[in-house]
Amino acid sequence: MALIRSRVDSANAADCPFPLNNLPYGVFSTAGEAPRCGAAIGDMIVDLAACEARGLLDAGGTFAQDALNGFMALGRARWDAVRARLTELLAEGAAPDLPLVPMAGATLHLPIRVTEYTDFYASRNHAFNVGVLFRGPENALPAQWTHMPIGYNGRASSVVVSGTPIRRPMGQLKGEAGPRWAPCERLDLELELGAVVGAPSALGSRVSVEEAEAMIFGYVLLNDWSARDVQAWEYQPLGPFQSKALGTTIGAWIVTQAALEPFRSPGAPRANPLLPYLQESRPGLYDLEIGWSMNGQVMARTNYNVMYYSSAQQLAHHTSSGCPMRVGDLLGSGTISGPTPDQTGALLEMTGGGKTPVTVNDAARTFIQDGDTVALFATAKGEGYTIGFGPCTGTILPARP
Amino acid sequence: MALIRSRVDSANAADCPFPLNNLPYGVFSTAGEAPRCGAAIGDMIVDLAACEARGLLDAGGTFAQDALNGFMALGRARWDAVRARLTELLAEGAAPDLPLVPMAGATLHLPIRVTEYTDFYASRNHAFNVGVLFRGPENALPAQWTHMPIGYNGRASSVVVSGTPIRRPMGQLKGEAGPRWAPCERLDLELELGAVVGAPSALGSRVSVEEAEAMIFGYVLLNDWSARDVQAWEYQPLGPFQSKALGTTIGAWIVTQAALEPFRSPGAPRANPLLPYLQESRPGLYDLEIGWSMNGQVMARTNYNVMYYSSAQQLAHHTSSGCPMRVGDLLGSGTISGPTPDQTGALLEMTGGGKTPVTVNDAARTFIQDGDTVALFATAKGEGYTIGFGPCTGTILPARP
């Protein structure tokens, strides 16, 4: 697909993350004004609440709210209609004046009220590498892993927007003579893509992969900060708990499924056929370069299409028991890792469990130190344009003993 | 403590679950009227919204809402003041007319909007018994179990009020030649007490056991329905997921901490000292007989004071990483099981993993069959009065293949 030229000049540069082809949704505020919904275009934000107030589009008043949940709840037909209308309004040469706000002067907020948060485990490289470190090579990949997208319920209350500082947690760490209470010594990131669920399902009902795909509103960058030492001591048999509750950072911009449509890509080869309820009729992954940096230095790059399961498959599986989904549910893809260390989405993997330090701006690192800033990035490349997700960053504050 | 006599005669019977000493909160509706908050007294419900409308008490208008979250958010001083005022209004010989509604004619609703739901694993008997069945006797009790109250995040969207039918789930079951897709064949209950969190904590902050106790508004009966065959196949290494998302039933009445105060009881003996952040200065458990029946036949009775960790300890641990808690969070105690089969809170334990059937009204049972009704009950006995929780029941509907 080629660039759609916009009246906002900055949106027409080939490397601008927010061309008219993208139009991600977010929530922003300006000095003295309440948070409201907007869409990114070039270096500007279209004030969607103001657009609606001027009668330029119709979202049932939901854009004046401080989260996109209300808009999402209007359903896919409205998502499509508003996107089409915005594409018209923002096109090169379009007529009406628009309420455009410079992004540089705006504060970005959490784009959704996160209803519930689920984190999956869908990169085979990551699952194998971490499995070796936690359980040894013979038990690395769990027996069910190639048959179902396994995941666990995370903690929605701990999801924060890009830029929010993250406090190093205290926790129980395994010791020689029983556990000790100490600051986490193995603080890590997890490079993920988060799928935002925009439509509900009922208790006792299941959705197919196709229906699941239609329920996904869009995607955000997601860093599932992890306390590996807390995790190692706590996680059997009920799974990770406090090791994953210190904070999960998401990007402020939700890139819609519509914007990613041209980048559909098959995923990793299958080890075995899936049960019918997980089979997809077309690829549900995207050709999306994704990576992370620490203190400005790029540490790893890989592609979202290394994953074994798509968000639609994960969502379908999530309803397999009849579990109801709600507008605003957030599904983490699982850490995205390619096969080599410079493609890994977590320090645990990159450093072989802390045994092989890496160099960050001439300093050795095994895990994250206080003051370190981790930033995720992702881009899809179209013809003459780039789809970006905006920043997803967090800086670590020292523990409070 | 002795019975406090009420103007509502039925509340003065020694075996009435709702004497004036209890005063549990719930949400009810009557024909043609919207759900609102009430308190149970004898066989009646005090319409708290109507009480406030008449100027009899002050809850900031929150009792007109369809969930108790608004009232809980007012804080503990208001909880205490309203309880004291209600005790006055409902006392024997009290003057003003009160809006009392017969419980028999009312519909009971979910008493809170469940913000997030966490399920713990705090009965040593249960953890050991289930551990033997899932992992063998040598690995039965996880190494960290006597050091921390382990738990996992459950699915808040699947929490329903007593009386809601529960659909047997479909799921992936382990088979000889790979997994198969089938109705759950090992459907089970879990007998639990749920603690309702009524006060928030901030991201990055921790609460002590004493602070945690002050955050707990009250307790409900809780049945965490479990698909054991789905669980066995899915649960390693990330914990139970779809096996626990088919539905969790809670009772309609929240028994306040104040009502349970006279029943504080030490718990199970400790295998080792706890780290300071988990030590409690006074017992956080209650002497509360709790059990369950199937199709009217009592199957097991035990006591909540067999537990190894209190809800306050669980809540303190929940914030140990800095995880923020919110008003309306629900914490399941974990299955409550005593040491003998007739004291177990799950069929998995009672039948030795399905190997030793039990008899229910002359029919053999290993796990739950379609049409079976499971009911939980709990009572604390004071001097001349009983604290009850009301019903917590669910009937199983056949799977939808």
mmCIF file of C-alpha atoms in Angstrom, chain A residues 87-391:
data_model
loop_
_atom_site.group_PDB
_atom_site.id
_atom_site.type_symbol
_atom_site.label_atom_id
_atom_site.label_comp_id
_atom_site.label_asym_id
_atom_site.label_seq_id
_atom_site.Cartn_x
_atom_site.Cartn_y
_atom_site.Cartn_z
ATOM 1 C CA THR A 87 -9.030 9.868 6.425
ATOM 2 C CA GLU A 88 -11.245 12.259 4.447
ATOM 3 C CA LEU A 89 -10.855 15.147 6.870
ATOM 4 C CA LEU A 90 -7.081 14.797 7.105
ATOM 5 C CA ALA A 91 -6.403 14.199 3.400
ATOM 6 C CA GLU A 92 -4.251 16.609 1.433
ATOM 7 C CA GLY A 93 -6.421 19.474 0.246
ATOM 8 C CA ALA A 94 -9.374 18.702 2.525
ATOM 9 C CA ALA A 95 -11.510 21.700 3.284
ATOM 10 C CA PRO A 96 -12.707 22.245 6.875
ATOM 11 C CA ASP A 97 -10.492 23.692 9.567
ATOM 12 C CA LEU A 98 -9.480 21.017 12.049
ATOM 13 C CA PRO A 99 -8.638 21.209 15.770
ATOM 14 C CA LEU A 100 -4.981 20.138 15.607
ATOM 15 C CA VAL A 101 -2.809 20.233 18.700
ATOM 16 C CA PRO A 102 1.014 19.996 18.566
ATOM 17 C CA MET A 103 2.009 16.643 20.047
ATOM 18 C CA ALA A 104 5.042 18.250 21.652
ATOM 19 C CA GLY A 105 2.849 20.328 23.959
ATOM 20 C CA ALA A 106 0.405 17.564 24.936
ATOM 21 C CA THR A 107 0.458 15.075 27.789
ATOM 22 C CA LEU A 108 -0.386 11.512 26.795
ATOM 23 C CA HIS A 109 -2.437 9.329 29.143
ATOM 24 C CA LEU A 110 -3.297 5.657 29.401
ATOM 25 C CA PRO A 111 -5.440 5.235 26.264
ATOM 26 C CA ILE A 112 -7.872 2.745 27.801
ATOM 27 C CA ARG A 113 -9.185 1.774 31.181
ATOM 28 C CA VAL A 114 -7.645 -1.688 31.268
ATOM 29 C CA THR A 115 -10.470 -3.988 32.266
ATOM 30 C CA GLU A 116 -8.376 -7.125 32.680
ATOM 31 C CA TYR A 117 -4.892 -7.964 31.519
ATOM 32 C CA THR A 118 -3.715 -11.344 30.261
ATOM 33 C CA ASP A 119 -0.179 -12.161 29.280
ATOM 34 C CA PHE A 120 0.657 -14.956 26.854
ATOM 35 C CA TYR A 121 3.853 -16.817 25.999
ATOM 36 C CA ALA A 122 3.858 -17.202 22.256
ATOM 37 C CA SER A 123 7.439 -16.958 21.014
ATOM 38 C CA ARG A 124 8.872 -20.427 20.696
ATOM 39 C CA ASN A 125 12.424 -19.103 21.007
ATOM 40 C CA HIS A 126 11.529 -17.259 24.203
ATOM 41 C CA ALA A 127 9.598 -20.163 25.701
ATOM 42 C CA PHE A 128 12.450 -22.548 24.961
ATOM 43 C CA ASN A 129 15.225 -20.219 26.167
ATOM 44 C CA VAL A 130 13.450 -19.325 29.399
ATOM 45 C CA GLY A 131 12.397 -22.929 29.900
ATOM 46 C CA VAL A 132 16.039 -24.042 29.742
ATOM 47 C CA LEU A 133 16.995 -21.461 32.368
ATOM 48 C CA PHE A 134 14.127 -22.280 34.733
ATOM 49 C CA ARG A 135 13.756 -26.030 34.228
ATOM 50 C CA GLY A 136 16.669 -27.343 32.134
ATOM 51 C CA PRO A 137 16.750 -28.314 28.431
ATOM 52 C CA GLU A 138 14.771 -31.568 28.740
ATOM 53 C CA ASN A 139 11.711 -29.806 30.214
ATOM 54 C CA ALA A 140 12.197 -26.492 28.439
ATOM 55 C CA LEU A 141 9.176 -26.393 26.150
ATOM 56 C CA PRO A 142 6.041 -27.539 28.001
ATOM 57 C CA ALA A 143 4.237 -30.473 26.340
ATOM 58 C CA GLN A 144 1.116 -28.440 25.566
ATOM 59 C CA TRP A 145 2.989 -25.436 24.192
ATOM 60 C CA THR A 146 2.649 -26.260 20.489
ATOM 61 C CA HIS A 147 -1.028 -27.149 21.016
ATOM 62 C CA MET A 148 -2.380 -24.095 22.830
ATOM 63 C CA PRO A 149 -1.421 -20.471 23.412
ATOM 64 C CA ILE A 150 -0.740 -20.636 27.137
ATOM 65 C CA GLY A 151 -1.049 -17.516 29.211
ATOM 66 C CA TYR A 152 -1.830 -16.235 32.673
ATOM 67 C CA ASN A 153 -3.984 -13.477 34.057
ATOM 68 C CA GLY A 154 -1.887 -10.438 34.899
ATOM 69 C CA ARG A 155 -2.749 -7.493 37.062
ATOM 70 C CA ALA A 156 -4.673 -4.744 35.226
ATOM 71 C CA SER A 157 -4.197 -2.221 38.042
ATOM 72 C CA SER A 158 -0.447 -2.197 37.426
ATOM 73 C CA VAL A 159 -0.656 -1.193 33.745
ATOM 74 C CA VAL A 160 0.761 2.310 33.207
ATOM 75 C CA VAL A 161 1.379 4.561 30.245
ATOM 76 C CA SER A 162 4.768 5.117 28.624
ATOM 77 C CA GLY A 163 6.970 7.443 30.632
ATOM 78 C CA THR A 164 5.691 6.406 34.055
ATOM 79 C CA PRO A 165 8.637 5.621 36.360
ATOM 80 C CA ILE A 166 8.774 2.039 37.607
ATOM 81 C CA ARG A 167 9.826 1.269 41.160
ATOM 82 C CA ARG A 168 12.212 -1.675 41.643
ATOM 83 C CA PRO A 169 10.219 -4.087 43.773
ATOM 84 C CA MET A 170 11.109 -5.690 47.055
ATOM 85 C CA GLY A 171 10.339 -9.379 47.261
ATOM 86 C CA GLN A 172 11.051 -12.794 48.681
ATOM 87 C CA LEU A 173 14.232 -14.146 47.170
ATOM 88 C CA LYS A 174 15.364 -17.722 47.582
ATOM 89 C CA GLY A 175 18.312 -18.060 49.976
ATOM 90 C CA GLU A 176 20.458 -20.843 51.378
ATOM 91 C CA ALA A 177 18.685 -20.850 54.750
ATOM 92 C CA GLY A 178 15.201 -19.983 53.589
ATOM 93 C CA PRO A 179 13.976 -16.913 51.753
ATOM 94 C CA ARG A 180 15.154 -13.367 52.421
ATOM 95 C CA TRP A 181 13.377 -10.062 51.914
ATOM 96 C CA ALA A 182 15.387 -7.880 49.569
ATOM 97 C CA PRO A 183 15.225 -5.581 46.563
ATOM 98 C CA CYS A 184 14.863 -7.496 43.305
ATOM 99 C CA GLU A 185 18.335 -8.290 41.934
ATOM 100 C CA ARG A 186 17.244 -9.600 38.549
ATOM 101 C CA LEU A 187 14.943 -6.955 37.133
ATOM 102 C CA ASP A 188 14.086 -7.522 33.487
ATOM 103 C CA LEU A 189 11.956 -6.262 30.645
ATOM 104 C CA GLU A 190 9.706 -8.173 28.275
ATOM 105 C CA LEU A 191 9.287 -6.922 24.733
ATOM 106 C CA GLU A 192 5.674 -7.499 23.736
ATOM 107 C CA LEU A 193 2.831 -6.314 21.601
ATOM 108 C CA GLY A 194 -0.483 -5.830 23.427
ATOM 109 C CA ALA A 195 -3.818 -6.449 21.706
ATOM 110 C CA VAL A 196 -6.692 -4.264 22.875
ATOM 111 C CA VAL A 197 -10.054 -6.056 22.961
ATOM 112 C CA GLY A 198 -12.809 -3.735 21.733
ATOM 113 C CA ALA A 199 -15.849 -6.008 21.849
ATOM 114 C CA PRO A 200 -17.297 -8.255 24.551
ATOM 115 C CA SER A 201 -18.262 -11.924 24.703
ATOM 116 C CA ALA A 202 -20.732 -13.566 27.084
ATOM 117 C CA LEU A 203 -20.129 -15.986 29.962
ATOM 118 C CA GLY A 204 -20.440 -19.540 28.688
ATOM 119 C CA SER A 205 -19.932 -18.633 25.026
ATOM 120 C CA ARG A 206 -16.868 -19.111 22.841
ATOM 121 C CA VAL A 207 -15.594 -17.096 19.906
ATOM 122 C CA SER A 208 -13.891 -18.457 16.801
ATOM 123 C CA VAL A 209 -10.520 -17.153 15.614
ATOM 124 C CA GLU A 210 -12.329 -15.108 12.940
ATOM 125 C CA GLU A 211 -14.732 -13.628 15.501
ATOM 126 C CA ALA A 212 -11.821 -12.972 17.828
ATOM 127 C CA GLU A 213 -9.970 -11.067 15.153
ATOM 128 C CA ALA A 214 -13.003 -8.865 14.602
ATOM 129 C CA MET A 215 -13.061 -8.094 18.356
ATOM 130 C CA ILE A 216 -9.522 -6.681 18.364
ATOM 131 C CA PHE A 217 -9.498 -2.896 18.181
ATOM 132 C CA GLY A 218 -5.765 -2.458 17.842
ATOM 133 C CA TYR A 219 -2.281 -2.940 19.231
ATOM 134 C CA VAL A 220 0.094 -1.162 21.600
ATOM 135 C CA LEU A 221 3.701 -1.694 22.548
ATOM 136 C CA LEU A 222 3.897 -3.454 25.913
ATOM 137 C CA ASN A 223 6.756 -3.968 28.372
ATOM 138 C CA ASP A 224 5.918 -6.542 31.014
ATOM 139 C CA TRP A 225 8.578 -5.667 33.612
ATOM 140 C CA SER A 226 9.617 -8.848 35.421
ATOM 141 C CA ALA A 227 11.395 -9.593 38.690
ATOM 142 C CA ARG A 228 13.135 -12.821 37.692
ATOM 143 C CA ASP A 229 14.397 -13.761 41.146
ATOM 144 C CA VAL A 230 10.967 -13.234 42.681
ATOM 145 C CA GLN A 231 9.504 -15.220 39.791
ATOM 146 C CA ALA A 232 11.859 -18.180 40.215
ATOM 147 C CA TRP A 233 10.909 -18.570 43.885
ATOM 148 C CA GLU A 234 7.180 -17.957 43.634
ATOM 149 C CA TYR A 235 5.993 -19.331 40.293
ATOM 150 C CA GLN A 236 5.375 -23.034 40.915
ATOM 151 C CA PRO A 237 2.658 -24.293 40.644
ATOM 152 C CA LEU A 238 0.317 -21.320 40.215
ATOM 153 C CA GLY A 239 2.407 -19.201 37.850
ATOM 154 C CA PRO A 240 3.981 -15.745 38.088
ATOM 155 C CA PHE A 241 2.302 -13.367 40.516
ATOM 156 C CA GLN A 242 4.167 -10.578 42.320
ATOM 157 C CA SER A 243 7.099 -10.915 39.915
ATOM 158 C CA LYS A 244 4.852 -9.413 37.238
ATOM 159 C CA ALA A 245 2.831 -6.925 39.274
ATOM 160 C CA LEU A 246 5.398 -4.150 39.730
ATOM 161 C CA GLY A 247 4.207 -2.428 36.585
ATOM 162 C CA THR A 248 3.446 -3.099 32.930
ATOM 163 C CA THR A 249 4.136 -0.195 30.571
ATOM 164 C CA ILE A 250 2.106 0.312 27.409
ATOM 165 C CA GLY A 251 2.512 2.840 24.645
ATOM 166 C CA ALA A 252 0.096 5.752 24.511
ATOM 167 C CA TRP A 253 -1.025 5.115 20.924
ATOM 168 C CA ILE A 254 -3.267 2.250 19.844
ATOM 169 C CA VAL A 255 -2.438 1.300 16.261
ATOM 170 C CA THR A 256 -5.616 -0.058 14.749
ATOM 171 C CA GLN A 257 -5.975 -3.380 13.067
ATOM 172 C CA ALA A 258 -6.975 -1.449 9.929
ATOM 173 C CA ALA A 259 -3.572 0.278 9.806
ATOM 174 C CA LEU A 260 -1.767 -3.052 10.111
ATOM 175 C CA GLU A 261 -3.912 -4.850 7.531
ATOM 176 C CA PRO A 262 -1.330 -4.479 4.662
ATOM 177 C CA PHE A 263 1.336 -6.178 6.799
ATOM 178 C CA ARG A 264 -0.260 -9.565 7.485
ATOM 179 C CA SER A 265 2.377 -12.246 7.661
ATOM 180 C CA PRO A 266 2.531 -15.989 8.294
ATOM 181 C CA GLY A 267 4.124 -16.949 11.597
ATOM 182 C CA ALA A 268 6.604 -19.575 12.714
ATOM 183 C CA PRO A 269 6.258 -23.066 11.159
ATOM 184 C CA ARG A 270 3.938 -25.396 13.075
ATOM 185 C CA ALA A 271 5.274 -28.443 14.880
ATOM 186 C CA ASN A 272 1.865 -30.122 14.683
ATOM 187 C CA PRO A 273 -1.619 -29.322 13.412
ATOM 188 C CA LEU A 274 -3.720 -27.226 15.783
ATOM 189 C CA LEU A 275 -7.128 -28.291 17.022
ATOM 190 C CA PRO A 276 -9.836 -26.780 14.779
ATOM 191 C CA TYR A 277 -10.837 -24.049 17.259
ATOM 192 C CA LEU A 278 -7.342 -22.542 16.934
ATOM 193 C CA GLN A 279 -6.887 -22.782 13.181
ATOM 194 C CA GLU A 280 -6.871 -19.491 11.308
ATOM 195 C CA SER A 281 -7.991 -19.035 7.729
ATOM 196 C CA ARG A 282 -5.487 -16.250 7.051
ATOM 197 C CA PRO A 283 -2.313 -15.096 8.811
ATOM 198 C CA GLY A 284 -3.047 -13.226 12.020
ATOM 199 C CA LEU A 285 0.492 -11.950 12.612
ATOM 200 C CA TYR A 286 2.127 -8.897 11.061
ATOM 201 C CA ASP A 287 5.463 -8.166 9.435
ATOM 202 C CA LEU A 288 6.501 -5.685 12.070
ATOM 203 C CA GLU A 289 10.060 -4.968 13.115
ATOM 204 C CA ILE A 290 10.144 -4.694 16.884
ATOM 205 C CA GLY A 291 12.957 -4.137 19.329
ATOM 206 C CA TRP A 292 14.212 -2.368 22.398
ATOM 207 C CA SER A 293 16.919 -0.063 23.586
ATOM 208 C CA MET A 294 18.525 0.633 26.933
ATOM 209 C CA ASN A 295 19.717 4.135 27.739
ATOM 210 C CA GLY A 296 19.548 4.961 24.054
ATOM 211 C CA GLN A 297 21.470 1.948 22.761
ATOM 212 C CA VAL A 298 19.564 -0.502 20.602
ATOM 213 C CA MET A 299 19.867 -3.906 22.257
ATOM 214 C CA ALA A 300 17.740 -6.172 20.067
ATOM 215 C CA ARG A 301 15.624 -6.199 16.938
ATOM 216 C CA THR A 302 13.332 -8.954 15.802
ATOM 217 C CA ASN A 303 9.990 -9.292 14.053
ATOM 218 C CA TYR A 304 6.518 -9.885 15.430
ATOM 219 C CA ASN A 305 6.064 -12.584 12.794
ATOM 220 C CA VAL A 306 8.397 -14.949 14.695
ATOM 221 C CA MET A 307 5.454 -15.644 17.005
ATOM 222 C CA TYR A 308 3.724 -19.021 17.086
ATOM 223 C CA TYR A 309 0.244 -17.723 17.929
ATOM 224 C CA SER A 310 -1.584 -14.575 16.846
ATOM 225 C CA SER A 311 -3.614 -12.376 19.183
ATOM 226 C CA ALA A 312 -6.771 -13.666 17.508
ATOM 227 C CA GLN A 313 -5.785 -17.246 18.360
ATOM 228 C CA GLN A 314 -4.979 -16.189 21.913
ATOM 229 C CA LEU A 315 -8.318 -14.440 22.261
ATOM 230 C CA ALA A 316 -10.226 -17.432 20.864
ATOM 231 C CA HIS A 317 -8.420 -19.686 23.328
ATOM 232 C CA HIS A 318 -9.167 -17.226 26.129
ATOM 233 C CA THR A 319 -12.894 -17.838 25.562
ATOM 234 C CA SER A 320 -12.525 -21.606 25.131
ATOM 235 C CA SER A 321 -13.841 -22.270 28.647
ATOM 236 C CA GLY A 322 -16.661 -19.778 28.222
ATOM 237 C CA CYS A 323 -14.657 -17.009 29.905
ATOM 238 C CA PRO A 324 -16.325 -13.675 29.141
ATOM 239 C CA MET A 325 -14.233 -10.935 27.547
ATOM 240 C CA ARG A 326 -14.937 -7.247 28.059
ATOM 241 C CA VAL A 327 -14.207 -4.028 26.220
ATOM 242 C CA GLY A 328 -10.811 -2.812 27.413
ATOM 243 C CA ASP A 329 -9.233 -6.207 28.025
ATOM 244 C CA LEU A 330 -5.549 -6.202 27.162
ATOM 245 C CA LEU A 331 -3.737 -9.292 25.867
ATOM 246 C CA GLY A 332 0.062 -9.319 25.928
ATOM 247 C CA SER A 333 1.551 -11.321 23.055
ATOM 248 C CA GLY A 334 4.267 -12.808 25.207
ATOM 249 C CA THR A 335 7.909 -11.820 24.888
ATOM 250 C CA ILE A 336 8.929 -11.520 21.253
ATOM 251 C CA SER A 337 12.316 -13.144 20.679
ATOM 252 C CA GLY A 338 14.092 -14.305 17.565
ATOM 253 C CA PRO A 339 16.617 -17.156 17.698
ATOM 254 C CA THR A 340 19.846 -15.170 18.304
ATOM 255 C CA PRO A 341 20.806 -13.139 21.424
ATOM 256 C CA ASP A 342 20.572 -9.830 19.521
ATOM 257 C CA GLN A 343 16.966 -10.714 18.729
ATOM 258 C CA THR A 344 15.825 -11.437 22.281
ATOM 259 C CA GLY A 345 13.133 -9.489 24.081
ATOM 260 C CA ALA A 346 14.377 -10.012 27.619
ATOM 261 C CA LEU A 347 17.723 -9.712 29.412
ATOM 262 C CA LEU A 348 17.178 -13.123 30.991
ATOM 263 C CA GLU A 349 17.562 -14.671 27.545
ATOM 264 C CA MET A 350 20.119 -12.232 26.184
ATOM 265 C CA THR A 351 22.517 -12.839 29.093
ATOM 266 C CA GLY A 352 21.851 -16.565 29.499
ATOM 267 C CA GLY A 353 20.241 -16.078 32.871
ATOM 268 C CA GLY A 354 22.724 -13.404 33.945
ATOM 269 C CA LYS A 355 25.822 -15.456 33.110
ATOM 270 C CA THR A 356 26.954 -13.534 30.028
ATOM 271 C CA PRO A 357 26.858 -9.766 30.584
ATOM 272 C CA VAL A 358 26.122 -7.471 27.668
ATOM 273 C CA THR A 359 27.579 -4.032 27.123
ATOM 274 C CA VAL A 360 25.405 -0.935 27.331
ATOM 275 C CA ASN A 361 27.238 2.302 26.525
ATOM 276 C CA ASP A 362 30.526 0.729 27.653
ATOM 277 C CA ALA A 363 29.087 -0.584 30.925
ATOM 278 C CA ALA A 364 28.324 -4.244 31.654
ATOM 279 C CA ARG A 365 24.750 -5.290 32.288
ATOM 280 C CA THR A 366 23.156 -8.559 33.238
ATOM 281 C CA PHE A 367 19.864 -7.171 34.534
ATOM 282 C CA ILE A 368 18.386 -3.660 34.799
ATOM 283 C CA GLN A 369 20.032 -1.174 37.173
ATOM 284 C CA ASP A 370 18.401 1.743 38.954
ATOM 285 C CA GLY A 371 18.183 4.736 36.640
ATOM 286 C CA ASP A 372 18.207 2.635 33.476
ATOM 287 C CA THR A 373 15.665 3.570 30.833
ATOM 288 C CA VAL A 374 14.205 0.870 28.603
ATOM 289 C CA ALA A 375 12.396 1.887 25.422
ATOM 290 C CA LEU A 376 10.528 -0.376 23.005
ATOM 291 C CA PHE A 377 9.973 0.420 19.339
ATOM 292 C CA ALA A 378 8.127 -1.123 16.407
ATOM 293 C CA THR A 379 7.697 -0.178 12.787
ATOM 294 C CA ALA A 380 6.007 -1.604 9.725
ATOM 295 C CA LYS A 381 7.252 -0.381 6.360
ATOM 296 C CA GLY A 382 4.792 0.418 3.576
ATOM 297 C CA GLU A 383 5.490 1.990 0.188
ATOM 298 C CA GLY A 384 6.840 5.403 1.099
ATOM 299 C CA TYR A 385 5.494 5.326 4.627
ATOM 300 C CA THR A 386 6.108 3.885 8.069
ATOM 301 C CA ILE A 387 3.647 2.705 10.695
ATOM 302 C CA GLY A 388 5.005 3.483 14.173
ATOM 303 C CA PHE A 389 3.644 3.002 17.665
ATOM 304 C CA GLY A 390 5.209 5.958 19.480
ATOM 305 C CA PRO A 391 7.398 5.519 22.548
#
